[in-house]
mmCIF file of C-alpha atoms in Angstrom:
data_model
loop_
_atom_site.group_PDB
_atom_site.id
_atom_site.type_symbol
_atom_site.label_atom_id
_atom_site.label_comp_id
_atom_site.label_asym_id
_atom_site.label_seq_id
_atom_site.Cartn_x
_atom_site.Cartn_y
_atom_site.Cartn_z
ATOM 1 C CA UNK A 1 121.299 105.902 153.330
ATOM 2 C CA UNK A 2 124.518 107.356 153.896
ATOM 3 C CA UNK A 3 126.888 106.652 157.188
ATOM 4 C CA UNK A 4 123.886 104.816 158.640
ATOM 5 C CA UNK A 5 125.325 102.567 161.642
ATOM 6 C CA UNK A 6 127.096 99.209 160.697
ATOM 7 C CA UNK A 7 124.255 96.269 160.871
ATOM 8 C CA UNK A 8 124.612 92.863 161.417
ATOM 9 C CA UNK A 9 124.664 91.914 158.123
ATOM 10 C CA UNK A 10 127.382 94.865 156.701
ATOM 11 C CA UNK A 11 129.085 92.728 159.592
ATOM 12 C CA UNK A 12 128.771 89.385 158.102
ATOM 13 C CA UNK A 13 129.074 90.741 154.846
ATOM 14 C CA UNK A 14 132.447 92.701 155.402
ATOM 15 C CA UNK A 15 133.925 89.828 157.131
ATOM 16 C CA UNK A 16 132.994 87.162 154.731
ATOM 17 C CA UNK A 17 134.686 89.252 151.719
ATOM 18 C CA UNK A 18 138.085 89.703 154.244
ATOM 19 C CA UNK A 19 138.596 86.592 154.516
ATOM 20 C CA UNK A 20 138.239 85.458 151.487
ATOM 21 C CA UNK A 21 140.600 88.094 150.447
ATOM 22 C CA UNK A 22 143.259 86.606 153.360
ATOM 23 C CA UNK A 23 142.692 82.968 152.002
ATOM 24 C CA UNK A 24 143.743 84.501 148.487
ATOM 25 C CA UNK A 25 146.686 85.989 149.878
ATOM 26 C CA UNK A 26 147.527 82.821 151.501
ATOM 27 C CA UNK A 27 145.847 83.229 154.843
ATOM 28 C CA UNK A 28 148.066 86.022 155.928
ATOM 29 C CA UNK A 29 147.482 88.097 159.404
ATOM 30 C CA UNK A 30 145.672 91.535 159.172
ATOM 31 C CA UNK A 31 149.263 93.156 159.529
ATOM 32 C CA UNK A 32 150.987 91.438 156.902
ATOM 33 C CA UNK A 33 147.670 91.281 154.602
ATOM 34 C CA UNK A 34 147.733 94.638 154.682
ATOM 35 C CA UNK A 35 151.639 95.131 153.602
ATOM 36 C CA UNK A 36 151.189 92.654 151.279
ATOM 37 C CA UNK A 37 148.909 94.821 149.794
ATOM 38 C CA UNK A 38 150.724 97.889 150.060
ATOM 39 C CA UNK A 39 153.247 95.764 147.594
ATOM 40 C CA UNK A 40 151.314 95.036 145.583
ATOM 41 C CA UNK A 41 149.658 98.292 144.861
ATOM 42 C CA UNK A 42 153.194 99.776 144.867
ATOM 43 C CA UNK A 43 154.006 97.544 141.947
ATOM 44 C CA UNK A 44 151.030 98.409 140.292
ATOM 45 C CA UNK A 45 151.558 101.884 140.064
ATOM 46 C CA UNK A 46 155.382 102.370 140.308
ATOM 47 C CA UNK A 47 155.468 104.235 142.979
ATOM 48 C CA UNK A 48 155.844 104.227 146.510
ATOM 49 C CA UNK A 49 153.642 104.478 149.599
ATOM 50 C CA UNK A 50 154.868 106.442 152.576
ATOM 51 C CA UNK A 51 151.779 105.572 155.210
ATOM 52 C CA UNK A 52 152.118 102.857 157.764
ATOM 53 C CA UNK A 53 149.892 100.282 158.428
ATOM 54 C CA UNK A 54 147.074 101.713 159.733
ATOM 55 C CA UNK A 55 145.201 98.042 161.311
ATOM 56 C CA UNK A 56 142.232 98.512 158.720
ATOM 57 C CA UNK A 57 142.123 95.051 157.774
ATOM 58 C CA UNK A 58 142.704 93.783 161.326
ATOM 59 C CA UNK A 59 139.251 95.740 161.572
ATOM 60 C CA UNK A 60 137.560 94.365 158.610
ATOM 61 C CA UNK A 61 138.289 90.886 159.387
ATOM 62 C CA UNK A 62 136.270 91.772 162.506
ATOM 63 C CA UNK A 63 133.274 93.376 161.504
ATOM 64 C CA UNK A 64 134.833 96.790 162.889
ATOM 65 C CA UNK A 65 134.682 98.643 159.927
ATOM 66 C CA UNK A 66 133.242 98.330 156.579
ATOM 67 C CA UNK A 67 134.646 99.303 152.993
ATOM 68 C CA UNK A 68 131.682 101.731 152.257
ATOM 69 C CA UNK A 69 129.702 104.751 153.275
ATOM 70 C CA UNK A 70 126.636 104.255 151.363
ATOM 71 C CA UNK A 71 123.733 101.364 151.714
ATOM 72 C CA UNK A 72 122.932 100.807 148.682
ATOM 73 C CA UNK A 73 122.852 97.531 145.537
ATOM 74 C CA UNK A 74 125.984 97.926 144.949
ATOM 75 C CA UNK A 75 128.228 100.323 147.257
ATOM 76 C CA UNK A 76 131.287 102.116 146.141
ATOM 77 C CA UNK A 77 134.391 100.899 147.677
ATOM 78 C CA UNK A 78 137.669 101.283 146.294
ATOM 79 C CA UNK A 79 139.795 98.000 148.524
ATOM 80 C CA UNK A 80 137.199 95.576 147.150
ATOM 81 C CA UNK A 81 137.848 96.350 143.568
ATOM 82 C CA UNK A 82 141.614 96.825 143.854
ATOM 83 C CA UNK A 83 141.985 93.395 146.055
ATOM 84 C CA UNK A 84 139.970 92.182 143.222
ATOM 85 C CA UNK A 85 142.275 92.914 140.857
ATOM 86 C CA UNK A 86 145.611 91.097 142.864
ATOM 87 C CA UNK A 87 143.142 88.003 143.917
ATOM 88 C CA UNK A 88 140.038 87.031 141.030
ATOM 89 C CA UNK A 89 136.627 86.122 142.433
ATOM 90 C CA UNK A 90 136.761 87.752 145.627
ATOM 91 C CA UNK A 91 134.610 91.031 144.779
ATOM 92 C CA UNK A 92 131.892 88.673 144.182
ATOM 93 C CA UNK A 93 131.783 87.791 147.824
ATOM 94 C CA UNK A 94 131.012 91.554 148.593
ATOM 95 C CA UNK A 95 129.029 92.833 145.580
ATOM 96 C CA UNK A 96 126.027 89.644 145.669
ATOM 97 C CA UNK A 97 122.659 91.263 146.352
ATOM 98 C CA UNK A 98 122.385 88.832 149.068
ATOM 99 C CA UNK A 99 123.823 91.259 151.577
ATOM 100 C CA UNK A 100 121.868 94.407 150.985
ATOM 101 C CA UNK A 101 118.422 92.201 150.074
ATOM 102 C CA UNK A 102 118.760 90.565 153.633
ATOM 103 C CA UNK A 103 118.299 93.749 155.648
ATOM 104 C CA UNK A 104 115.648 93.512 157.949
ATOM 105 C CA UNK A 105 113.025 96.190 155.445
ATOM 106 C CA UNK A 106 111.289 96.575 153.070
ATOM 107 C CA UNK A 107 111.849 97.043 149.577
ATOM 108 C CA UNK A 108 110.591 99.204 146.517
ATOM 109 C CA UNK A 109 110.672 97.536 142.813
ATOM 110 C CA UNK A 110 113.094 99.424 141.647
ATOM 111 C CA UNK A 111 115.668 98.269 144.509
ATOM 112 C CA UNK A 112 114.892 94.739 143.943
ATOM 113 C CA UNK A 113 115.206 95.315 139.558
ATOM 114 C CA UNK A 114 118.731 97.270 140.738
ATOM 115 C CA UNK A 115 119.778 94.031 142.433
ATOM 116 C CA UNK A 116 118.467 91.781 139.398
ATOM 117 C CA UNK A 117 120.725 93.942 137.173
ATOM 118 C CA UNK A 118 124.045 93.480 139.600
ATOM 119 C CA UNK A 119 123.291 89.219 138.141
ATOM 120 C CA UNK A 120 125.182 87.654 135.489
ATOM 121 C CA UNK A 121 123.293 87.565 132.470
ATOM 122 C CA UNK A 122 122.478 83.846 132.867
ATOM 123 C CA UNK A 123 120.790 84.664 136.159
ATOM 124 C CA UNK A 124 118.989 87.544 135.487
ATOM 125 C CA UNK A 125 117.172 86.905 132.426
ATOM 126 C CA UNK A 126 114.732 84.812 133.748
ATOM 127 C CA UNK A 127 113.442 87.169 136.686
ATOM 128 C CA UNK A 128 113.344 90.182 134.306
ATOM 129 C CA UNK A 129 110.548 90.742 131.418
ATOM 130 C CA UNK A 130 111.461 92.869 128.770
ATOM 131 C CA UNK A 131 110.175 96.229 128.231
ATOM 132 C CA UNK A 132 111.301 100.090 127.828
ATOM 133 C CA UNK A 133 113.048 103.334 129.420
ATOM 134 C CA UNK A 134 109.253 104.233 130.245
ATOM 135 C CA UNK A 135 108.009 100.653 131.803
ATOM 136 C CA UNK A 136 107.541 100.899 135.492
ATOM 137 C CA UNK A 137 110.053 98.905 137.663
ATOM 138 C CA UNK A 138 107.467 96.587 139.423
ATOM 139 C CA UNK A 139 106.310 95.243 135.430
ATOM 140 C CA UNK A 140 110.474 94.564 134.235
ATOM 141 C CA UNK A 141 110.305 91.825 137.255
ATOM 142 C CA UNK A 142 109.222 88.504 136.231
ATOM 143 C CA UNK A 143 106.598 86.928 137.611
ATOM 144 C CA UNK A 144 107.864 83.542 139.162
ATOM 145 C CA UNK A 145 107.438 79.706 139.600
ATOM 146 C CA UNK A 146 108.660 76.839 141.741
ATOM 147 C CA UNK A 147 110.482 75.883 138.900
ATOM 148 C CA UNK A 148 112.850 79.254 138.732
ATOM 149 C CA UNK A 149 113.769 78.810 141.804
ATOM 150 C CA UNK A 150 114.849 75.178 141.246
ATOM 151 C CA UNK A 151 116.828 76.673 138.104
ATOM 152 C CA UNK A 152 118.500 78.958 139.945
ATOM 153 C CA UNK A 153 119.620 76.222 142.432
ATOM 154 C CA UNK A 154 120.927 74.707 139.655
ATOM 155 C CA UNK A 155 124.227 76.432 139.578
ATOM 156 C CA UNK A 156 125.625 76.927 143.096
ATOM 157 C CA UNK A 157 127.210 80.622 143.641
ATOM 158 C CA UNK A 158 127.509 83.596 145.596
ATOM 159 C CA UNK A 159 125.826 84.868 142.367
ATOM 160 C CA UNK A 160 122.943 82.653 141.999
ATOM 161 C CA UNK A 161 122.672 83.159 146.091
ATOM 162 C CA UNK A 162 122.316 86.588 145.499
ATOM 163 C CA UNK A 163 119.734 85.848 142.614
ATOM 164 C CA UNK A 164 117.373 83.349 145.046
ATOM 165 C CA UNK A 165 117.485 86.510 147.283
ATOM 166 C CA UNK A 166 116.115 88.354 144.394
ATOM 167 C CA UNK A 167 113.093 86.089 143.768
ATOM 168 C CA UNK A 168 112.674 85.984 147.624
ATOM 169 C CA UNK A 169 111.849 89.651 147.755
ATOM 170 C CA UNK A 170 110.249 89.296 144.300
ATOM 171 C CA UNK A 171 107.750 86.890 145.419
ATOM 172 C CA UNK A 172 107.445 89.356 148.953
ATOM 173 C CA UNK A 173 106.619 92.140 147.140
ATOM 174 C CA UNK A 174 103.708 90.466 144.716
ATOM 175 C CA UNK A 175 102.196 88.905 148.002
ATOM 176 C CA UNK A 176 103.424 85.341 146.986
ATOM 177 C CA UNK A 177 103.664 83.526 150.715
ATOM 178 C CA UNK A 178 104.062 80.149 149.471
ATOM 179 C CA UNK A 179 106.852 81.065 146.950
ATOM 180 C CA UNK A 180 108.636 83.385 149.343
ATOM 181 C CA UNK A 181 108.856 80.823 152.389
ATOM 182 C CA UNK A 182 110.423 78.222 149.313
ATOM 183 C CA UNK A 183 112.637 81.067 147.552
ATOM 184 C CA UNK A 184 114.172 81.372 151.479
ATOM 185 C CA UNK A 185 114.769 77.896 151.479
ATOM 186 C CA UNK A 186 116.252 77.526 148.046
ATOM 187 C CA UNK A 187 118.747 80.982 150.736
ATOM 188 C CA UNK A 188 119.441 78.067 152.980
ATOM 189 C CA UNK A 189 120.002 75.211 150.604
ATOM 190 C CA UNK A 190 122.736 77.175 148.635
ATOM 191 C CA UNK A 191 124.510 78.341 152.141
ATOM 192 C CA UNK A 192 124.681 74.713 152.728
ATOM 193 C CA UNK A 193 126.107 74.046 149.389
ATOM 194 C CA UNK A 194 128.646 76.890 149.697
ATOM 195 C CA UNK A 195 129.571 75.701 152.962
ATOM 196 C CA UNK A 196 130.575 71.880 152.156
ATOM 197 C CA UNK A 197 132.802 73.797 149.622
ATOM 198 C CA UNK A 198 134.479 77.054 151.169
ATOM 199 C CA UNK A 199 137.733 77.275 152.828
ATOM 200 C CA UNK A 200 137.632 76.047 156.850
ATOM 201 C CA UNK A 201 138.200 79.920 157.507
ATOM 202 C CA UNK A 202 134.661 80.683 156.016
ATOM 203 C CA UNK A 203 132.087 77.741 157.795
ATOM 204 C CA UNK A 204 131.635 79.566 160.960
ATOM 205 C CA UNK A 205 130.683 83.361 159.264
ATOM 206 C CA UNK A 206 128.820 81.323 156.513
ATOM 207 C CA UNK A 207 126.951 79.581 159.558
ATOM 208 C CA UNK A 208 125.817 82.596 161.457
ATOM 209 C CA UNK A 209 124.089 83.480 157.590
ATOM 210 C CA UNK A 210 122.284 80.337 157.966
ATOM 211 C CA UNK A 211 121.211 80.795 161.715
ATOM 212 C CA UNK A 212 119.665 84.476 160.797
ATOM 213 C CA UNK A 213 117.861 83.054 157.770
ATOM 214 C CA UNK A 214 117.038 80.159 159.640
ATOM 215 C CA UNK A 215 115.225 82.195 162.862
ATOM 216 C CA UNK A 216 113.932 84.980 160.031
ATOM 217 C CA UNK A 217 111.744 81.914 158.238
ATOM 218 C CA UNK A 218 110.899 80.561 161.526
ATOM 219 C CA UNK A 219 109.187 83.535 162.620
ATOM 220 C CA UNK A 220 107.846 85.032 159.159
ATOM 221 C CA UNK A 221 104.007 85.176 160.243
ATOM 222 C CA UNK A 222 102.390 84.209 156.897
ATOM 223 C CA UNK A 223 98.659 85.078 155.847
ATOM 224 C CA UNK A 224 97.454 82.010 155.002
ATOM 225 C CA UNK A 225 93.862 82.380 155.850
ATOM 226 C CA UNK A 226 94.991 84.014 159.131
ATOM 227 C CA UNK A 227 98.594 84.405 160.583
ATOM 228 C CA UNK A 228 100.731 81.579 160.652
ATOM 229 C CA UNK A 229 104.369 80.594 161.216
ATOM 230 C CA UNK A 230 105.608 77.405 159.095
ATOM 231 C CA UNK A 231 109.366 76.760 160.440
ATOM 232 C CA UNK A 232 111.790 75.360 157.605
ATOM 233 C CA UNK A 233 112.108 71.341 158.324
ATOM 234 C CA UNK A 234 114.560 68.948 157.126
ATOM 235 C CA UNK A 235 112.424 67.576 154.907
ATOM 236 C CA UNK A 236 111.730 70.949 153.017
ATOM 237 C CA UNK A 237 115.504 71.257 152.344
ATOM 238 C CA UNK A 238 115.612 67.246 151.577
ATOM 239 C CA UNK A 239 113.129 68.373 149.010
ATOM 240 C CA UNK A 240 114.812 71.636 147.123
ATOM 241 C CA UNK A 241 117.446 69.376 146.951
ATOM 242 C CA UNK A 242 115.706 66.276 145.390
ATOM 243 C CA UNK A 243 114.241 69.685 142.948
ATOM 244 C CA UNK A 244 117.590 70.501 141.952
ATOM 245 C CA UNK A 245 118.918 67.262 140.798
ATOM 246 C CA UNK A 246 115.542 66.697 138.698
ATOM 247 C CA UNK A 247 116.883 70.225 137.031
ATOM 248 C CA UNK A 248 120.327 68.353 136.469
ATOM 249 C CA UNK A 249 118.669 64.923 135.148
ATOM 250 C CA UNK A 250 116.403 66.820 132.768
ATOM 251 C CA UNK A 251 119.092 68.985 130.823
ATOM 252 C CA UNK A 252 121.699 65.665 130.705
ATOM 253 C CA UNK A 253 118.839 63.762 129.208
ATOM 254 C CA UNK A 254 117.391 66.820 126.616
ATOM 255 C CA UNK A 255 121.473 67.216 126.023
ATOM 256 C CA UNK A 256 121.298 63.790 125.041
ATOM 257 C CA UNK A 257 118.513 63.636 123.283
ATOM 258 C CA UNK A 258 116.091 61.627 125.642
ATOM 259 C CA UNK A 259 113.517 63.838 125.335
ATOM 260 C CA UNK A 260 110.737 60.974 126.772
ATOM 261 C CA UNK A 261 113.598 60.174 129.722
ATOM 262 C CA UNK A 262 113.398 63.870 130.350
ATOM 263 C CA UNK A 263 109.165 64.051 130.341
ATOM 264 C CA UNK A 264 109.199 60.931 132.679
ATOM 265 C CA UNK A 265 111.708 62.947 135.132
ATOM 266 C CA UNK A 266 109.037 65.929 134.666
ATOM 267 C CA UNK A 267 106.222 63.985 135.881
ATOM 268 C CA UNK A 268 107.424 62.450 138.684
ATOM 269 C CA UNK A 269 106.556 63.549 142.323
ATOM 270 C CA UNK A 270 109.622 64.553 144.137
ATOM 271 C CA UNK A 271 109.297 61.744 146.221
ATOM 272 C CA UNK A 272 109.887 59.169 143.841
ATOM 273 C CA UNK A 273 113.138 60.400 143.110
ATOM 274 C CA UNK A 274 116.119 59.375 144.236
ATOM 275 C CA UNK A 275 118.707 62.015 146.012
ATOM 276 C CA UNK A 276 120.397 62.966 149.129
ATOM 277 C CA UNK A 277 119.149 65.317 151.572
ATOM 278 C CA UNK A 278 120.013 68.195 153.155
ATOM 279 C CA UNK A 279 120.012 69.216 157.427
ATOM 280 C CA UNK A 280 118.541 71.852 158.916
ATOM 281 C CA UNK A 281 121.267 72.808 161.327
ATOM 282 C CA UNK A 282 121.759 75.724 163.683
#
């Protein structure tokens, strides 16, 4: 989908990368970001640049442009990989499926598998199957549990974000309501947990991710035995949460060799464990 218009989320998305690109640099202004950059690139290649600032990063920083042409898993852009070079880390901010599996559509197999492949290895292997050159996309994607997604909230990333997105739309496309309504949760539970931890710069663009989630879950009509809406509570989040930390308290215990410690944790309902919760918030 080539030059389509810029979307909310390319937005969000382009915005979110910038500044984590400016808090890298040392939260310089667009202007000076962008000489900055200039340096650095001059060093790289010994030579020298003769164009003047041309306010691209002012523009990025605010949504008004975007470093690609082309919608698509993973979109060719030349600034995210270079700044990604001068500051580590921040190409992840741009290249998580999150951002193109939150457009408002709807997606083939093979668009989800793409996305699945963009994970680190320790993400994607368990929402792929193994197969061939000649096995059909829909049949490489795993079918899914509760439990994945509890995994996968295990390790809190823009990477395993990206991943929960990918079991979101994995559970869409096989028609699983309950485990699509809980893999968008598990979408709200890490932007919380990303939050707490990003620079002050980030809370506010990482909030208006959380708002659109929030409003998308609220009015997903689900078939369960005729349309319904089932709004995300507190206690849903309190509940991925409590999920989470069973994950944790398992592997310590099987690392330690408590393997009846780690059965007991297994059998317990979630609400006779004891965690923290999380807040809905908008």
């Amino acid at each position: 989908m080539p030059n389509r218009k810029r979307s909310e989320i390319d937005q969000l998305r382009t915005k979110i990368w910038a500044t984590m690109v400016s808090v890298a640099a040392g939260g310089l202004p667009p202007t000076r970001l962008e000489e900055d950059l200039k340096q650095r690139r001059e060093a790289k290649s010994g030579g020298r640049e003769t164009k003047e600032a041309t306010g691209i990063w002012w523009r990025y920083l605010r949504g008004k442009a975007k470093p690609f042409k082309t919608w698509e898993p993973r979109p060719q852009t030349v600034w995210v990989d270079e700044c990604e070079e001068f500051f580590p880390g921040t190409s992840a901010w741009f290249y998580s499926p999150i951002w193109y599996l939150l457009e408002d559509t709807e997606f083939l197999p093979s668009q989800i598998l793409e996305c699945v492949n963009l994970l680190p290895f320790r993400l994607r292997e368990d929402l792929l199957e193994h197969g061939d050159v000649r096995t059909k996309s829909a049949f490489l994607l795993a079918d899914l549990s509760l439990d994945t997604l509890f995994q996968i909230g295990a390790e809190v990333s823009v990477w395993s974000l990206g991943a929960m997105a990918c079991a979101m739309r994995r559970a869409e496309l096989s028609g699983q309501s309950p485990l699509y309504r809980w893999a968008g949760i598990g979408v709200l539970w890490m932007l919380n947990q990303l939050q707490k931890n990003a620079p002050v710069q980030l809370w506010q663009l990482l909030q208006e991710v959380k708002v659109m989630m929030t409003d998308r879950l609220n009015s997903f009509i689900y078939p369960m035995g005729g349309p319904m809406i089932c709004p995300v509570t507190n206690r849903d989040l309190e509940r991925f949460s409590c999920e989470v930390q069973r994950i944790h308290a398992i592997w310590h215990a099987s690392l330690n060799d408590d393997y009846e410690l780690a059965d007991q944790l297994r059998l317990l309902k979630w609400t006779e464990l004891s965690c923290g919760s999380d807040k809905v918030t908008k």
